[in-house]
């Protein structure tokens, strides 16, 4: 028998033996998957947003079934999903308060002063890395749509270079929170309607030089909000653990940065960088 044929038969024999061993191992050594995993996965929305802290819905289902993860971590599924999983497992599930993303800035291109021209990649992180972006306010929304592209459900729109979240569409996955290079986006209770849409911690005179709607630290809102608004240095900040319903805080804010929820703007999506 020639060497080529011998080598071919030898390698083929090894392959057949290996296949047989793998078949035996699969039959006698495999560990059956917990059937609850598939059932839990069916109850999850399948968005795979990662907001629960796991790689995706399948990984979260596995964590619930095998590692005792809480059943109420899925923000897109909400209370109905948590209760359905709890019922399947025969446990109690604490229903979490529905949240939504909020952009803490209202300085669009009609209010925010530009200090330079930016001609780089259409991306907030890239603009931030290029001398801090083009807006004179070093705290404000850069308006290049990094958060828009990060949102898996198209719940964020750009209007006059300012990002805004459609509360009804937001699934509170937190991707936009992680994507914003200036950390302007927060997850807040969806029931809250009044917000301080500013993040600048500069003194009032400095804020007024760079933005027409920035918080000037006048403290008037803190007197009207009954403890629901406090000062962080020169910046008014809402304490969402307390009810804020006094619309006088909106009407009397001299900077007009305290606002009540309004219908979302028409969506304008930025080009891919």
mmCIF file of C-alpha atoms in Angstrom:
data_model
loop_
_atom_site.group_PDB
_atom_site.id
_atom_site.type_symbol
_atom_site.label_atom_id
_atom_site.label_comp_id
_atom_site.label_asym_id
_atom_site.label_seq_id
_atom_site.Cartn_x
_atom_site.Cartn_y
_atom_site.Cartn_z
ATOM 1 C CA UNK A 1 0.000 0.000 0.000
ATOM 2 C CA UNK A 2 1.432 3.378 -0.960
ATOM 3 C CA UNK A 3 2.233 5.942 1.768
ATOM 4 C CA UNK A 4 -0.502 8.383 0.673
ATOM 5 C CA UNK A 5 -3.248 5.780 1.009
ATOM 6 C CA UNK A 6 -1.856 4.629 4.329
ATOM 7 C CA UNK A 7 -1.821 8.183 5.683
ATOM 8 C CA UNK A 8 -5.359 8.820 4.431
ATOM 9 C CA UNK A 9 -6.711 5.665 6.067
ATOM 10 C CA UNK A 10 -4.828 6.460 9.267
ATOM 11 C CA UNK A 11 -6.203 9.998 9.534
ATOM 12 C CA UNK A 12 -9.679 8.820 8.571
ATOM 13 C CA UNK A 13 -9.569 6.157 11.278
ATOM 14 C CA UNK A 14 -8.603 8.761 13.860
ATOM 15 C CA UNK A 15 -11.511 10.936 12.738
ATOM 16 C CA UNK A 16 -14.016 8.087 12.997
ATOM 17 C CA UNK A 17 -12.722 7.082 16.429
ATOM 18 C CA UNK A 18 -12.928 10.689 17.646
ATOM 19 C CA UNK A 19 -16.484 11.026 16.333
ATOM 20 C CA UNK A 20 -17.487 7.838 18.112
ATOM 21 C CA UNK A 21 -15.954 9.040 21.370
ATOM 22 C CA UNK A 22 -17.746 12.391 21.074
ATOM 23 C CA UNK A 23 -21.051 10.636 20.446
ATOM 24 C CA UNK A 24 -20.587 8.475 23.522
ATOM 25 C CA UNK A 25 -19.575 11.517 25.606
ATOM 26 C CA UNK A 26 -22.604 13.470 24.399
ATOM 27 C CA UNK A 27 -24.909 10.629 25.446
ATOM 28 C CA UNK A 28 -23.417 9.704 28.802
ATOM 29 C CA UNK A 29 -21.550 12.823 29.990
ATOM 30 C CA UNK A 30 -23.827 15.689 28.892
ATOM 31 C CA UNK A 31 -25.676 17.615 31.563
ATOM 32 C CA UNK A 32 -29.336 18.260 30.712
ATOM 33 C CA UNK A 33 -30.273 21.960 30.698
ATOM 34 C CA UNK A 34 -32.761 23.141 33.267
ATOM 35 C CA UNK A 35 -36.093 23.368 31.373
ATOM 36 C CA UNK A 36 -36.942 26.531 33.301
ATOM 37 C CA UNK A 37 -34.297 28.450 31.346
ATOM 38 C CA UNK A 38 -36.181 28.162 28.056
ATOM 39 C CA UNK A 39 -39.495 28.982 29.736
ATOM 40 C CA UNK A 40 -38.046 32.097 31.390
ATOM 41 C CA UNK A 41 -36.430 33.184 28.115
ATOM 42 C CA UNK A 42 -39.845 32.994 26.432
ATOM 43 C CA UNK A 43 -41.235 35.428 29.011
ATOM 44 C CA UNK A 44 -38.450 37.964 28.424
ATOM 45 C CA UNK A 45 -38.912 40.527 25.610
ATOM 46 C CA UNK A 46 -35.834 39.402 23.660
ATOM 47 C CA UNK A 47 -34.413 42.915 23.289
ATOM 48 C CA UNK A 48 -30.975 41.792 24.499
ATOM 49 C CA UNK A 49 -30.248 45.329 25.690
ATOM 50 C CA UNK A 50 -28.046 44.311 28.615
ATOM 51 C CA UNK A 51 -29.830 46.655 31.003
ATOM 52 C CA UNK A 52 -30.272 43.814 33.489
ATOM 53 C CA UNK A 53 -26.504 43.485 33.798
ATOM 54 C CA UNK A 54 -26.262 40.257 31.796
ATOM 55 C CA UNK A 55 -25.082 39.629 28.247
ATOM 56 C CA UNK A 56 -28.599 39.183 26.891
ATOM 57 C CA UNK A 57 -32.015 37.706 27.600
ATOM 58 C CA UNK A 58 -30.785 34.100 27.383
ATOM 59 C CA UNK A 59 -27.955 34.780 29.821
ATOM 60 C CA UNK A 60 -30.346 36.549 32.190
ATOM 61 C CA UNK A 61 -32.795 33.622 32.006
ATOM 62 C CA UNK A 62 -29.972 31.253 32.881
ATOM 63 C CA UNK A 63 -28.935 33.459 35.807
ATOM 64 C CA UNK A 64 -32.481 33.501 37.172
ATOM 65 C CA UNK A 65 -32.922 29.733 36.914
ATOM 66 C CA UNK A 66 -29.466 28.612 38.041
ATOM 67 C CA UNK A 67 -27.978 31.418 40.102
ATOM 68 C CA UNK A 68 -30.971 32.958 41.815
ATOM 69 C CA UNK A 69 -30.843 36.329 40.058
ATOM 70 C CA UNK A 70 -33.760 38.633 40.809
ATOM 71 C CA UNK A 71 -36.701 38.307 38.440
ATOM 72 C CA UNK A 72 -37.367 42.054 38.231
ATOM 73 C CA UNK A 73 -34.207 43.321 36.504
ATOM 74 C CA UNK A 74 -35.699 43.519 32.999
ATOM 75 C CA UNK A 75 -36.642 47.146 32.399
ATOM 76 C CA UNK A 76 -38.215 46.582 28.942
ATOM 77 C CA UNK A 77 -40.378 43.756 30.301
ATOM 78 C CA UNK A 78 -41.442 45.801 33.301
ATOM 79 C CA UNK A 79 -43.731 44.638 36.068
ATOM 80 C CA UNK A 80 -45.692 42.204 33.888
ATOM 81 C CA UNK A 81 -42.546 40.314 32.949
ATOM 82 C CA UNK A 82 -41.270 40.187 36.539
ATOM 83 C CA UNK A 83 -44.600 38.896 37.841
ATOM 84 C CA UNK A 84 -44.838 36.267 35.098
ATOM 85 C CA UNK A 85 -41.352 34.937 35.880
ATOM 86 C CA UNK A 86 -42.090 34.945 39.610
ATOM 87 C CA UNK A 87 -45.293 32.991 39.001
ATOM 88 C CA UNK A 88 -43.393 30.454 36.910
ATOM 89 C CA UNK A 89 -40.822 29.957 39.659
ATOM 90 C CA UNK A 90 -43.333 30.092 42.506
ATOM 91 C CA UNK A 91 -41.642 33.033 44.204
ATOM 92 C CA UNK A 92 -42.455 36.626 45.093
ATOM 93 C CA UNK A 93 -41.137 39.442 42.889
ATOM 94 C CA UNK A 94 -40.800 43.011 44.070
ATOM 95 C CA UNK A 95 -42.042 45.246 41.253
ATOM 96 C CA UNK A 96 -39.571 47.997 40.460
ATOM 97 C CA UNK A 97 -40.589 51.547 39.647
ATOM 98 C CA UNK A 98 -40.630 52.207 35.909
ATOM 99 C CA UNK A 99 -37.796 54.470 34.845
ATOM 100 C CA UNK A 100 -36.879 56.460 31.773
ATOM 101 C CA UNK A 101 -33.746 58.111 30.463
ATOM 102 C CA UNK A 102 -33.483 61.893 30.770
ATOM 103 C CA UNK A 103 -30.996 64.267 29.123
ATOM 104 C CA UNK A 104 -30.050 66.854 31.756
ATOM 105 C CA UNK A 105 -29.475 69.711 29.330
ATOM 106 C CA UNK A 106 -31.722 72.092 27.399
ATOM 107 C CA UNK A 107 -29.049 74.121 25.625
ATOM 108 C CA UNK A 108 -29.826 73.615 21.941
ATOM 109 C CA UNK A 109 -28.028 75.510 19.187
ATOM 110 C CA UNK A 110 -30.276 78.552 19.682
ATOM 111 C CA UNK A 111 -29.179 78.900 23.324
ATOM 112 C CA UNK A 112 -25.706 77.349 23.640
ATOM 113 C CA UNK A 113 -22.719 79.430 22.556
ATOM 114 C CA UNK A 114 -20.123 77.821 20.283
ATOM 115 C CA UNK A 115 -16.476 78.570 21.024
ATOM 116 C CA UNK A 116 -15.008 76.922 17.937
ATOM 117 C CA UNK A 117 -15.881 74.988 14.780
ATOM 118 C CA UNK A 118 -15.754 71.198 14.898
ATOM 119 C CA UNK A 119 -15.278 69.337 11.626
ATOM 120 C CA UNK A 120 -14.409 65.882 12.919
ATOM 121 C CA UNK A 121 -16.289 62.597 13.206
ATOM 122 C CA UNK A 122 -20.000 62.991 13.907
ATOM 123 C CA UNK A 123 -19.768 61.462 17.351
ATOM 124 C CA UNK A 124 -19.927 63.007 20.826
ATOM 125 C CA UNK A 125 -17.048 60.952 22.210
ATOM 126 C CA UNK A 126 -14.835 62.009 19.293
ATOM 127 C CA UNK A 127 -15.844 65.653 19.722
ATOM 128 C CA UNK A 128 -15.204 65.497 23.467
ATOM 129 C CA UNK A 129 -11.752 64.061 22.805
ATOM 130 C CA UNK A 130 -11.040 66.928 20.418
ATOM 131 C CA UNK A 131 -10.363 69.785 22.834
ATOM 132 C CA UNK A 132 -13.641 69.139 24.676
ATOM 133 C CA UNK A 133 -15.990 69.759 21.762
ATOM 134 C CA UNK A 134 -17.218 72.976 20.207
ATOM 135 C CA UNK A 135 -19.778 74.181 22.754
ATOM 136 C CA UNK A 136 -18.562 76.795 25.206
ATOM 137 C CA UNK A 137 -20.438 75.065 28.035
ATOM 138 C CA UNK A 138 -18.224 72.178 29.076
ATOM 139 C CA UNK A 139 -21.210 70.429 30.703
ATOM 140 C CA UNK A 140 -23.792 70.627 27.905
ATOM 141 C CA UNK A 141 -25.031 68.179 25.278
ATOM 142 C CA UNK A 142 -22.602 68.037 22.364
ATOM 143 C CA UNK A 143 -25.398 67.050 19.990
ATOM 144 C CA UNK A 144 -23.614 64.584 17.718
ATOM 145 C CA UNK A 145 -25.915 61.646 18.392
ATOM 146 C CA UNK A 146 -23.800 59.049 20.170
ATOM 147 C CA UNK A 147 -26.769 58.318 22.431
ATOM 148 C CA UNK A 148 -29.121 58.158 19.446
ATOM 149 C CA UNK A 149 -27.062 55.418 17.846
ATOM 150 C CA UNK A 150 -26.709 53.579 21.170
ATOM 151 C CA UNK A 151 -30.477 53.341 21.733
ATOM 152 C CA UNK A 152 -31.822 49.947 20.576
ATOM 153 C CA UNK A 153 -35.410 51.198 20.180
ATOM 154 C CA UNK A 154 -34.890 54.603 18.518
ATOM 155 C CA UNK A 155 -36.239 56.445 21.557
ATOM 156 C CA UNK A 156 -33.810 59.382 21.322
ATOM 157 C CA UNK A 157 -33.982 62.213 18.808
ATOM 158 C CA UNK A 158 -31.794 65.207 17.986
ATOM 159 C CA UNK A 159 -33.391 68.618 17.570
ATOM 160 C CA UNK A 160 -31.126 71.633 17.021
ATOM 161 C CA UNK A 161 -28.159 69.607 18.277
ATOM 162 C CA UNK A 162 -29.854 68.634 21.513
ATOM 163 C CA UNK A 163 -30.788 65.048 22.413
ATOM 164 C CA UNK A 164 -34.237 64.359 23.841
ATOM 165 C CA UNK A 165 -35.808 61.082 24.991
ATOM 166 C CA UNK A 166 -39.253 59.859 24.011
ATOM 167 C CA UNK A 167 -40.475 58.646 27.408
ATOM 168 C CA UNK A 168 -43.152 56.413 25.891
ATOM 169 C CA UNK A 169 -40.610 54.560 23.739
ATOM 170 C CA UNK A 170 -37.718 54.397 26.233
ATOM 171 C CA UNK A 171 -37.061 50.958 27.751
ATOM 172 C CA UNK A 172 -34.597 52.235 30.387
ATOM 173 C CA UNK A 173 -31.855 49.882 29.245
ATOM 174 C CA UNK A 174 -29.147 52.385 30.193
ATOM 175 C CA UNK A 175 -27.137 52.151 26.974
ATOM 176 C CA UNK A 176 -27.409 55.886 26.374
ATOM 177 C CA UNK A 177 -26.271 56.550 29.945
ATOM 178 C CA UNK A 178 -23.070 54.608 29.295
ATOM 179 C CA UNK A 179 -22.584 56.114 25.829
ATOM 180 C CA UNK A 180 -22.743 59.812 26.782
ATOM 181 C CA UNK A 181 -19.167 61.073 27.262
ATOM 182 C CA UNK A 182 -20.355 63.939 29.451
ATOM 183 C CA UNK A 183 -22.589 61.780 31.679
ATOM 184 C CA UNK A 184 -25.599 63.990 31.008
ATOM 185 C CA UNK A 185 -28.133 61.189 30.746
ATOM 186 C CA UNK A 186 -29.685 59.685 33.865
ATOM 187 C CA UNK A 187 -32.367 57.103 34.539
ATOM 188 C CA UNK A 188 -35.175 58.730 36.512
ATOM 189 C CA UNK A 189 -38.677 57.646 37.591
ATOM 190 C CA UNK A 190 -41.001 57.676 34.589
ATOM 191 C CA UNK A 191 -43.743 59.177 36.756
ATOM 192 C CA UNK A 192 -41.693 62.325 37.381
ATOM 193 C CA UNK A 193 -42.735 65.239 35.160
ATOM 194 C CA UNK A 194 -40.716 68.215 36.390
ATOM 195 C CA UNK A 195 -36.956 68.284 35.847
ATOM 196 C CA UNK A 196 -33.963 70.608 36.089
ATOM 197 C CA UNK A 197 -32.500 70.279 32.608
ATOM 198 C CA UNK A 198 -29.007 71.527 33.298
ATOM 199 C CA UNK A 199 -25.756 69.979 34.486
ATOM 200 C CA UNK A 200 -23.478 73.003 34.744
ATOM 201 C CA UNK A 201 -21.823 73.520 38.103
ATOM 202 C CA UNK A 202 -20.347 76.879 37.178
ATOM 203 C CA UNK A 203 -21.404 80.094 38.883
ATOM 204 C CA UNK A 204 -24.388 81.965 37.460
ATOM 205 C CA UNK A 205 -22.445 84.734 35.637
ATOM 206 C CA UNK A 206 -20.248 82.145 33.919
ATOM 207 C CA UNK A 207 -23.259 80.063 32.921
ATOM 208 C CA UNK A 208 -25.018 83.056 31.369
ATOM 209 C CA UNK A 209 -21.998 83.712 29.148
ATOM 210 C CA UNK A 210 -22.236 80.322 27.462
ATOM 211 C CA UNK A 211 -25.929 79.334 27.583
ATOM 212 C CA UNK A 212 -29.259 81.115 27.628
ATOM 213 C CA UNK A 213 -31.016 78.363 29.565
ATOM 214 C CA UNK A 214 -28.419 77.248 32.109
ATOM 215 C CA UNK A 215 -29.046 77.088 35.852
ATOM 216 C CA UNK A 216 -27.733 80.263 37.502
ATOM 217 C CA UNK A 217 -27.922 78.955 41.066
ATOM 218 C CA UNK A 218 -30.512 81.476 42.259
ATOM 219 C CA UNK A 219 -32.057 78.930 44.699
ATOM 220 C CA UNK A 220 -35.596 80.180 44.037
ATOM 221 C CA UNK A 221 -36.731 76.676 43.065
ATOM 222 C CA UNK A 222 -35.508 75.188 46.337
ATOM 223 C CA UNK A 223 -37.944 77.415 48.216
ATOM 224 C CA UNK A 224 -40.867 76.269 46.067
ATOM 225 C CA UNK A 225 -40.087 72.552 45.743
ATOM 226 C CA UNK A 226 -40.630 71.566 49.403
ATOM 227 C CA UNK A 227 -37.378 69.661 49.630
ATOM 228 C CA UNK A 228 -37.586 68.000 46.201
ATOM 229 C CA UNK A 229 -34.880 70.268 44.765
ATOM 230 C CA UNK A 230 -31.538 70.847 46.471
ATOM 231 C CA UNK A 231 -28.355 72.654 45.508
ATOM 232 C CA UNK A 232 -25.210 70.819 44.417
ATOM 233 C CA UNK A 233 -22.854 73.758 44.606
ATOM 234 C CA UNK A 234 -24.352 76.250 42.136
ATOM 235 C CA UNK A 235 -26.577 73.675 40.405
ATOM 236 C CA UNK A 236 -30.184 72.883 41.338
ATOM 237 C CA UNK A 237 -30.759 69.119 41.378
ATOM 238 C CA UNK A 238 -34.049 67.216 41.668
ATOM 239 C CA UNK A 239 -34.325 64.615 44.421
ATOM 240 C CA UNK A 240 -36.514 62.064 42.656
ATOM 241 C CA UNK A 241 -37.208 60.208 45.888
ATOM 242 C CA UNK A 242 -39.502 63.094 46.836
ATOM 243 C CA UNK A 243 -42.623 64.272 44.977
ATOM 244 C CA UNK A 244 -42.213 67.401 42.870
ATOM 245 C CA UNK A 245 -45.560 68.708 41.658
ATOM 246 C CA UNK A 246 -45.408 72.476 42.245
ATOM 247 C CA UNK A 247 -45.460 73.945 38.741
ATOM 248 C CA UNK A 248 -44.422 77.307 40.168
ATOM 249 C CA UNK A 249 -40.887 75.896 40.046
ATOM 250 C CA UNK A 250 -41.286 75.823 36.260
ATOM 251 C CA UNK A 251 -43.033 79.159 35.882
ATOM 252 C CA UNK A 252 -40.679 81.141 38.126
ATOM 253 C CA UNK A 253 -37.320 79.729 37.032
ATOM 254 C CA UNK A 254 -35.518 82.791 35.621
ATOM 255 C CA UNK A 255 -33.262 80.651 33.448
ATOM 256 C CA UNK A 256 -36.161 78.510 32.116
ATOM 257 C CA UNK A 257 -34.175 75.328 32.679
ATOM 258 C CA UNK A 258 -36.822 73.780 34.955
ATOM 259 C CA UNK A 259 -39.332 72.206 32.652
ATOM 260 C CA UNK A 260 -42.326 69.918 32.639
ATOM 261 C CA UNK A 261 -42.511 66.965 30.275
ATOM 262 C CA UNK A 262 -43.801 67.801 26.818
ATOM 263 C CA UNK A 263 -44.484 65.660 23.739
ATOM 264 C CA UNK A 264 -41.259 64.384 22.163
ATOM 265 C CA UNK A 265 -39.851 66.284 19.168
ATOM 266 C CA UNK A 266 -39.883 64.928 15.657
ATOM 267 C CA UNK A 267 -36.999 62.492 15.324
ATOM 268 C CA UNK A 268 -33.920 63.469 13.344
ATOM 269 C CA UNK A 269 -31.303 60.748 13.283
ATOM 270 C CA UNK A 270 -27.649 61.669 12.745
ATOM 271 C CA UNK A 271 -25.563 59.928 10.081
ATOM 272 C CA UNK A 272 -23.294 57.091 11.088
ATOM 273 C CA UNK A 273 -19.795 58.346 11.875
#
